[in-house]
Amino acid sequence: MSAAIAASTDTHLQVSGATKSFEGTAVLKGVDISVSKGSTTAIVGPSGSGKTTLLRLIAGFEAPDGGTIALNGTPVAGGGAWVPAHKRQVGYVAQDGALFPHLSVGANVAFGLAKRGKAARDRVAELLEMVSMDPAYASRHPHELSGGQQQRVALARALAREPELMLLDEPFSALDAGLRAATRRTVAATLARARVTTILVTHDQAEALSFADQVAVMRDGRLAQIGNPFVVYTRPADRETAEFLGDAVILEAWLEGSLALCSLGGIAVRRPPAQGLVQLMLRPEQIRIAPDGPIRGTVVETDYFGPETTVRIKLHPLAVDPTRPVDPHQPKGGEVITIRHWNAGLARMGTELSLRVVGEGVAFPYA
Ligand code: ADP
Ligand code: MG
């Protein structure tokens, strides 16, 4: 399959088997990723998993120990190839933006330009407009800007070199929630308009899911899963990925064919990976409070968040048929699950609720 991807003329970046160690510690343990032209990829993963290292290899600030990196089908690193950073047409915006504090905004943006004089000033104005900033900001200094404006100037400076591929390393993480969403939208729109292929590193799963065409989940130096946001969220490859990308309800279940029997009833599982005892994963929004729902539980804890309330529900024990032999795989009920509901009034402690599950579950085999 990767050979077919590598052969596509639409492929902008191809990383194959990339490894990297620092002082004898393996940081990247064999990374494969393919990025098509003009697309947006988000790389998510816990701190220290190797995200920045991967970007630095792609940018050309470091060389891989093993594996290869190709841009537009041309090898740039590995297998004897080496193209230095300044010849890769790759832009890089670091987490802190790293503007030159003693230079004006205009001079910061112009830093990457070959032009001088009026041509440079015109181009700086154009670049500032591209990131939704008034060109009048050119005369200000970085300390006179908000965090979001500084990030946009850093992006304008990176865009000045007209990169074909833009690498954004947690560029929004220092911003507060409202500004963060607005800056992310501006940046995404700017890069899409300029048709720049973009890779965004973030540890914010919501940011990744909303930003990207393709989400890659990095864990301990490897990509645990790559796919479109809907697929990685609804069909995560393993439990860690499931829990990293959002809240998950995980129950023990007995899988027969494509039906998982658990305390929430019989749940359909697409592509069952195993039979017998598994862990079944559902997203909390799949579990609905419904008056005619077949599953019963009691609210044991609630947490009010404004538009939503987190509700912890202890499932009622399931009836055992005394006339039948004991089946060790029969679900017993009694687990506590966490769901969300918009109606805080419904979720008072001690309230008995009926529940219904919608959609399919995902089964993970026990290791
Ligand atoms: P992330 O961006 O996912 O947080 P990094 O790629 O920055 O992770 O780092 C992964 C691991 O590699 C960390 O343990 C970090 O300390 C180590 N590391 C990164 N760069 C270097 C370096 N130049 N020298 C030594 N160790 C490094
Ligand atoms: Mg990092």
Coordinates of C-alpha atoms and ligand atoms in Angstrom, one line a residue:
M1 CA 0.0 0.0 0.0
S2 CA 2.8 2.5 0.9
A3 CA 4.4 1.8 -2.5
A4 CA 1.2 2.9 -4.2
I5 CA 1.1 6.0 -2.1
A6 CA 4.8 6.7 -2.9
A7 CA 4.1 6.4 -6.6
S8 CA 1.3 8.9 -6.6
T9 CA 2.2 12.2 -8.3
D10 CA -0.1 13.9 -5.8
T11 CA 2.3 13.0 -2.9
H12 CA 4.1 16.1 -1.5
L13 CA 5.9 14.5 1.4
Q14 CA 6.8 10.8 1.9
V15 CA 8.6 9.8 5.1
S16 CA 9.5 6.1 5.2
G17 CA 10.9 4.2 8.2
A18 CA 12.4 7.3 9.7
T19 CA 14.5 6.7 12.9
K20 CA 16.3 9.1 15.1
S21 CA 18.2 8.7 18.4
F22 CA 19.7 11.3 20.7
E23 CA 22.5 10.2 23.0
G24 CA 21.6 6.5 22.5
T25 CA 17.9 7.0 23.2
A26 CA 15.5 6.2 20.3
V27 CA 13.1 9.1 19.8
L28 CA 11.7 8.1 16.4
K29 CA 11.4 4.3 16.0
G30 CA 10.3 4.0 12.4
V31 CA 7.9 6.6 11.2
D32 CA 6.0 6.3 7.9
I33 CA 3.7 9.1 6.7
S34 CA 2.5 10.3 3.3
V35 CA 1.1 13.8 2.8
S36 CA -0.6 14.8 -0.4
K37 CA -0.2 18.2 -2.0
G38 CA -2.3 21.0 -0.6
S39 CA -3.7 18.9 2.3
T40 CA -3.6 19.5 6.0
T41 CA -2.2 16.9 8.4
A42 CA -2.4 17.2 12.2
I43 CA 0.1 15.3 14.3
V44 CA -1.1 14.7 17.8
G45 CA 0.5 12.9 20.7
P46 CA 1.7 13.3 24.2
S47 CA 4.6 15.5 25.1
G48 CA 8.0 13.8 24.4
S49 CA 6.5 11.4 21.8
G50 CA 8.8 12.8 19.0
K51 CA 6.5 15.3 17.2
T52 CA 9.0 18.1 17.1
T53 CA 11.8 15.8 16.1
L54 CA 9.8 14.5 13.2
L55 CA 9.1 18.1 12.0
R56 CA 12.8 19.0 12.4
L57 CA 13.7 16.0 10.2
I58 CA 11.2 17.1 7.5
A59 CA 12.5 20.7 7.7
G60 CA 16.1 19.6 7.3
F61 CA 17.3 20.9 10.7
E62 CA 18.3 17.3 11.6
A63 CA 19.2 14.2 9.6
P64 CA 17.5 10.9 10.2
D65 CA 19.6 8.0 11.4
G66 CA 17.7 5.6 9.2
G67 CA 14.8 5.7 6.7
T68 CA 14.2 8.3 3.9
I69 CA 12.4 11.6 3.4
A70 CA 11.2 12.7 -0.1
L71 CA 9.6 15.9 -1.2
N72 CA 7.7 15.9 -4.5
G73 CA 9.2 12.5 -5.3
T74 CA 12.8 13.7 -4.8
P75 CA 14.8 12.2 -1.9
V76 CA 16.0 15.0 0.5
A77 CA 17.3 12.9 3.4
G78 CA 18.4 9.3 3.9
G79 CA 19.8 6.7 1.5
G80 CA 22.7 9.0 0.7
A81 CA 20.5 12.0 -0.2
W82 CA 20.8 15.3 1.6
V83 CA 19.1 18.6 0.6
P84 CA 19.8 21.4 3.1
A85 CA 16.9 23.1 4.9
H86 CA 17.1 26.4 2.9
K87 CA 16.6 24.4 -0.4
R88 CA 13.6 22.4 0.7
Q89 CA 10.9 25.1 0.3
V90 CA 9.6 24.2 3.7
G91 CA 8.4 26.8 6.2
Y92 CA 8.6 26.3 9.9
V93 CA 6.8 28.1 12.7
A94 CA 8.0 27.2 16.2
Q95 CA 5.9 27.0 19.3
D96 CA 6.9 30.3 20.6
G97 CA 6.8 32.1 17.3
A98 CA 10.3 33.4 18.0
L99 CA 10.0 36.8 16.5
F100 CA 13.1 39.0 16.6
P101 CA 12.2 41.3 19.5
H102 CA 14.4 44.2 18.5
L103 CA 13.0 44.3 14.9
S104 CA 9.7 45.9 13.9
V105 CA 6.9 43.6 12.6
G106 CA 7.7 44.8 9.0
A107 CA 11.4 43.9 9.4
N108 CA 10.5 40.6 11.0
V109 CA 8.3 39.7 8.0
A110 CA 10.8 41.1 5.5
F111 CA 13.6 39.0 7.0
G112 CA 12.8 36.1 4.7
L113 CA 12.5 38.3 1.6
A114 CA 15.1 38.7 -1.1
K115 CA 13.5 42.1 -2.1
R116 CA 14.5 45.4 -0.5
G117 CA 13.0 48.9 -0.4
K118 CA 9.5 49.6 -1.7
A119 CA 9.1 46.2 -3.3
A120 CA 9.8 44.6 0.1
R121 CA 7.4 47.0 1.9
D122 CA 4.6 46.2 -0.6
R123 CA 5.2 42.5 -0.1
V124 CA 5.2 42.8 3.7
A125 CA 1.8 44.6 3.5
E126 CA 0.5 41.9 1.3
L127 CA 1.7 39.2 3.7
L128 CA 0.2 40.9 6.7
E129 CA -3.1 41.2 4.9
M130 CA -2.8 37.5 4.1
V131 CA -2.8 36.7 7.8
S132 CA -5.7 39.1 8.5
M133 CA -3.5 41.9 10.0
D134 CA -3.7 45.6 9.1
P135 CA -0.4 46.5 7.3
A136 CA -0.2 49.5 9.7
Y137 CA 1.1 47.0 12.2
A138 CA 4.4 46.9 10.2
S139 CA 5.9 49.7 12.3
R140 CA 5.0 48.2 15.6
H141 CA 7.3 45.9 17.7
P142 CA 6.5 42.4 18.8
H143 CA 5.9 43.4 22.4
E144 CA 3.1 45.7 21.3
L145 CA 1.2 42.8 19.8
S146 CA -1.1 40.2 21.4
G147 CA 0.0 36.5 21.5
G148 CA -2.3 35.7 18.6
Q149 CA -1.0 38.6 16.5
Q150 CA 2.6 37.6 17.2
Q151 CA 1.8 34.1 15.9
R152 CA 0.3 35.5 12.8
V153 CA 3.4 37.7 12.2
A154 CA 5.5 34.5 12.6
L155 CA 3.3 32.8 10.0
A156 CA 3.6 35.8 7.7
R157 CA 7.4 35.7 8.1
A158 CA 7.4 32.0 7.2
L159 CA 5.1 32.6 4.2
A160 CA 7.4 35.3 2.9
R161 CA 9.7 32.6 1.6
E162 CA 6.8 31.1 -0.3
P163 CA 7.2 27.6 1.1
E164 CA 5.4 24.7 -0.6
L165 CA 5.1 22.9 2.7
M166 CA 4.4 24.6 6.1
L167 CA 5.3 23.0 9.4
L168 CA 3.5 24.5 12.4
D169 CA 4.8 23.3 15.7
E170 CA 2.1 23.9 18.4
P171 CA 1.7 27.4 17.2
F172 CA -1.5 28.1 19.1
S173 CA -0.7 26.5 22.4
A174 CA 0.2 29.7 24.2
L175 CA -3.1 31.4 23.3
D176 CA -6.3 31.3 25.3
A177 CA -9.3 29.3 24.1
G178 CA -11.2 32.0 22.2
L179 CA -8.2 33.6 20.5
R180 CA -6.8 30.2 19.8
A181 CA -9.9 29.1 17.8
A182 CA -10.0 32.4 15.9
T183 CA -6.2 32.3 15.1
R184 CA -6.4 28.7 14.0
R185 CA -9.3 29.5 11.6
T186 CA -7.4 32.5 10.1
V187 CA -4.2 30.5 9.7
A188 CA -6.0 27.5 8.1
A189 CA -7.8 29.8 5.7
T190 CA -4.6 31.6 4.8
L191 CA -2.7 28.4 4.1
A192 CA -5.6 26.9 2.1
R193 CA -5.9 30.0 0.0
A194 CA -2.1 29.9 -0.7
R195 CA -2.5 26.2 -1.5
V196 CA 0.3 25.4 0.9
T197 CA 0.6 21.8 2.2
T198 CA 0.4 22.0 6.0
I199 CA 1.5 19.9 8.9
L200 CA 0.3 21.0 12.3
V201 CA 1.7 19.6 15.5
T202 CA -0.6 19.9 18.4
H203 CA -1.4 18.1 21.7
D204 CA -5.0 19.4 21.5
Q205 CA -7.2 16.6 20.0
A206 CA -10.1 19.0 19.3
E207 CA -7.7 21.3 17.4
A208 CA -6.4 18.3 15.4
L209 CA -9.8 16.9 14.6
S210 CA -11.2 20.2 13.4
F211 CA -8.1 21.4 11.5
A212 CA -7.0 18.5 9.4
D213 CA -7.8 16.3 6.4
Q214 CA -5.6 13.7 8.0
V215 CA -4.8 13.0 11.7
A216 CA -1.7 11.1 12.7
V217 CA -1.4 9.9 16.3
M218 CA 2.2 9.8 17.6
R219 CA 3.0 7.6 20.5
D220 CA 6.5 6.8 21.8
G221 CA 8.3 7.5 18.5
R222 CA 5.8 5.8 16.3
L223 CA 2.6 6.7 14.5
A224 CA -0.1 4.6 16.1
Q225 CA -2.7 5.6 13.6
I226 CA -3.2 7.8 10.5
G227 CA -6.6 8.5 9.0
N228 CA -9.2 11.1 8.5
P229 CA -10.5 12.8 11.7
F230 CA -13.8 10.9 11.7
V231 CA -12.1 7.5 11.3
V232 CA -9.5 8.0 14.0
Y233 CA -12.1 9.4 16.4
T234 CA -14.8 6.8 15.8
R235 CA -12.6 3.8 15.0
P236 CA -9.4 4.3 17.0
A237 CA -6.7 1.6 16.5
D238 CA -6.2 0.9 20.1
R239 CA -7.3 1.9 23.6
E240 CA -4.6 4.5 24.1
T241 CA -5.5 6.2 20.9
A242 CA -9.2 6.1 21.8
E243 CA -8.5 7.8 25.1
F244 CA -6.1 10.3 23.7
L245 CA -8.6 11.5 21.1
G246 CA -11.5 12.1 23.5
D247 CA -13.5 10.6 26.3
A248 CA -14.3 6.9 25.9
V249 CA -16.5 4.4 27.7
I250 CA -14.7 1.1 28.0
L251 CA -16.5 -2.1 29.1
E252 CA -15.6 -5.7 29.2
A253 CA -17.6 -7.6 26.5
W254 CA -17.9 -11.0 25.0
L255 CA -17.7 -10.9 21.2
E256 CA -19.4 -13.5 19.1
G257 CA -19.4 -12.8 15.4
S258 CA -19.9 -9.1 15.1
L259 CA -22.0 -8.7 18.3
A260 CA -20.5 -7.7 21.6
L261 CA -22.4 -8.6 24.6
C262 CA -21.9 -6.2 27.5
S263 CA -23.7 -4.5 30.3
L264 CA -25.1 -2.0 27.8
G265 CA -26.7 -4.9 25.8
G266 CA -25.7 -6.4 22.4
I267 CA -23.6 -3.8 20.5
A268 CA -22.6 -4.2 16.9
V269 CA -18.9 -4.2 16.2
R270 CA -17.5 -3.5 12.7
R271 CA -14.6 -5.6 11.7
P272 CA -14.2 -7.6 14.9
P273 CA -10.5 -8.0 15.6
A274 CA -10.9 -11.0 17.8
Q275 CA -13.6 -13.3 19.3
G276 CA -14.4 -13.9 23.0
L277 CA -13.3 -11.6 25.7
V278 CA -12.6 -8.0 24.5
Q279 CA -12.7 -4.4 25.7
L280 CA -15.5 -2.6 24.0
M281 CA -15.2 1.2 23.4
L282 CA -18.1 3.6 22.8
R283 CA -17.9 7.4 22.7
P284 CA -20.0 8.9 25.5
E285 CA -22.3 10.7 23.0
Q286 CA -23.4 7.3 21.7
I287 CA -25.1 6.6 25.0
R288 CA -28.3 8.5 25.2
I289 CA -30.8 9.0 27.9
A290 CA -34.1 7.7 26.5
P291 CA -37.4 7.0 28.4
D292 CA -37.8 3.7 26.6
G293 CA -34.1 2.7 26.7
P294 CA -33.5 -0.9 27.7
I295 CA -30.6 -0.2 30.0
R296 CA -31.1 1.1 33.5
G297 CA -28.7 3.0 35.8
T298 CA -28.5 5.5 38.7
V299 CA -26.7 8.8 38.6
V300 CA -23.9 8.7 41.2
E301 CA -22.0 11.9 40.3
T302 CA -22.4 14.9 38.1
D303 CA -20.2 17.7 37.0
Y304 CA -21.7 20.9 35.6
F305 CA -19.9 22.6 32.6
G306 CA -22.5 25.1 31.4
P307 CA -23.8 23.8 28.1
E308 CA -23.1 20.2 29.2
T309 CA -23.1 18.2 32.4
T310 CA -20.9 15.1 32.8
V311 CA -23.0 12.4 34.4
R312 CA -21.6 9.3 36.1
I313 CA -24.1 6.5 36.0
K314 CA -23.8 3.2 37.9
L315 CA -25.5 0.6 35.7
H316 CA -28.0 -1.7 37.4
P317 CA -27.0 -5.3 38.0
L318 CA -28.5 -7.5 35.3
A319 CA -30.9 -10.2 36.2
V320 CA -29.5 -13.7 36.2
D321 CA -31.8 -16.5 35.0
P322 CA -31.6 -19.1 37.9
T323 CA -33.0 -21.9 35.6
R324 CA -30.0 -21.7 33.3
P325 CA -26.4 -22.8 33.9
V326 CA -24.0 -20.1 35.0
D327 CA -22.4 -18.5 32.0
P328 CA -19.2 -16.8 33.0
H329 CA -19.4 -14.5 30.0
Q330 CA -22.9 -13.2 30.9
P331 CA -22.6 -9.4 31.5
K332 CA -23.3 -8.6 35.1
G333 CA -23.9 -4.9 35.0
G334 CA -22.8 -2.7 37.9
E335 CA -20.1 -0.7 36.0
V336 CA -20.0 3.0 36.3
I337 CA -19.9 4.9 33.0
T338 CA -19.5 8.6 32.2
I339 CA -21.6 10.3 29.6
R340 CA -22.6 13.9 28.9
H341 CA -26.0 15.6 28.8
W342 CA -27.2 19.1 28.1
N343 CA -29.9 19.0 30.7
A344 CA -28.3 19.5 34.1
G345 CA -31.8 19.0 35.8
L346 CA -32.0 15.4 34.5
A347 CA -28.7 14.5 36.0
R348 CA -29.3 15.0 39.7
M349 CA -27.7 12.4 42.0
G350 CA -29.8 9.4 42.7
T351 CA -31.9 9.9 39.6
E352 CA -32.8 6.6 37.8
L353 CA -32.3 6.8 34.1
S354 CA -33.0 4.6 31.0
L355 CA -30.3 4.5 28.4
R356 CA -30.0 3.5 24.8
V357 CA -26.8 3.0 22.7
V358 CA -26.7 4.3 19.2
G359 CA -24.2 3.2 16.5
E360 CA -21.4 0.7 16.6
G361 CA -18.8 0.0 19.2
V362 CA -15.1 -0.7 18.7
A363 CA -13.5 -3.8 20.2
F364 CA -9.9 -4.0 21.4
P365 CA -8.5 -7.5 22.1
Y366 CA -6.8 -8.0 25.4
A367 CA -3.0 -8.0 24.8
Ligands
ADP1 P1 7.4 16.3 21.4 O1 7.6 17.4 20.4 O2 6.5 15.2 20.9 O3 7.1 16.8 22.7 P2 10.3 15.9 20.9 O4 10.5 15.5 19.5 O5 10.6 17.4 21.2 O6 8.8 15.5 21.5 O7 11.2 15.1 21.9 C1 11.2 13.7 22.0 C2 12.3 13.2 22.9 O8 13.5 13.5 22.3 C3 12.3 13.9 24.2 O9 12.6 13.0 25.2 C4 13.4 15.0 24.1 O10 14.0 15.2 25.3 C5 14.4 14.3 23.2 N1 15.2 15.2 22.4 C6 14.7 16.0 21.4 N2 15.6 16.7 20.8 C7 16.8 16.4 21.4 C8 18.2 16.8 21.3 N3 18.5 17.7 20.4 N4 19.1 16.2 22.1 C9 18.7 15.3 23.0 N5 17.4 14.9 23.2 C10 16.5 15.4 22.4
MG2 MG 7.3 19.5 20.6

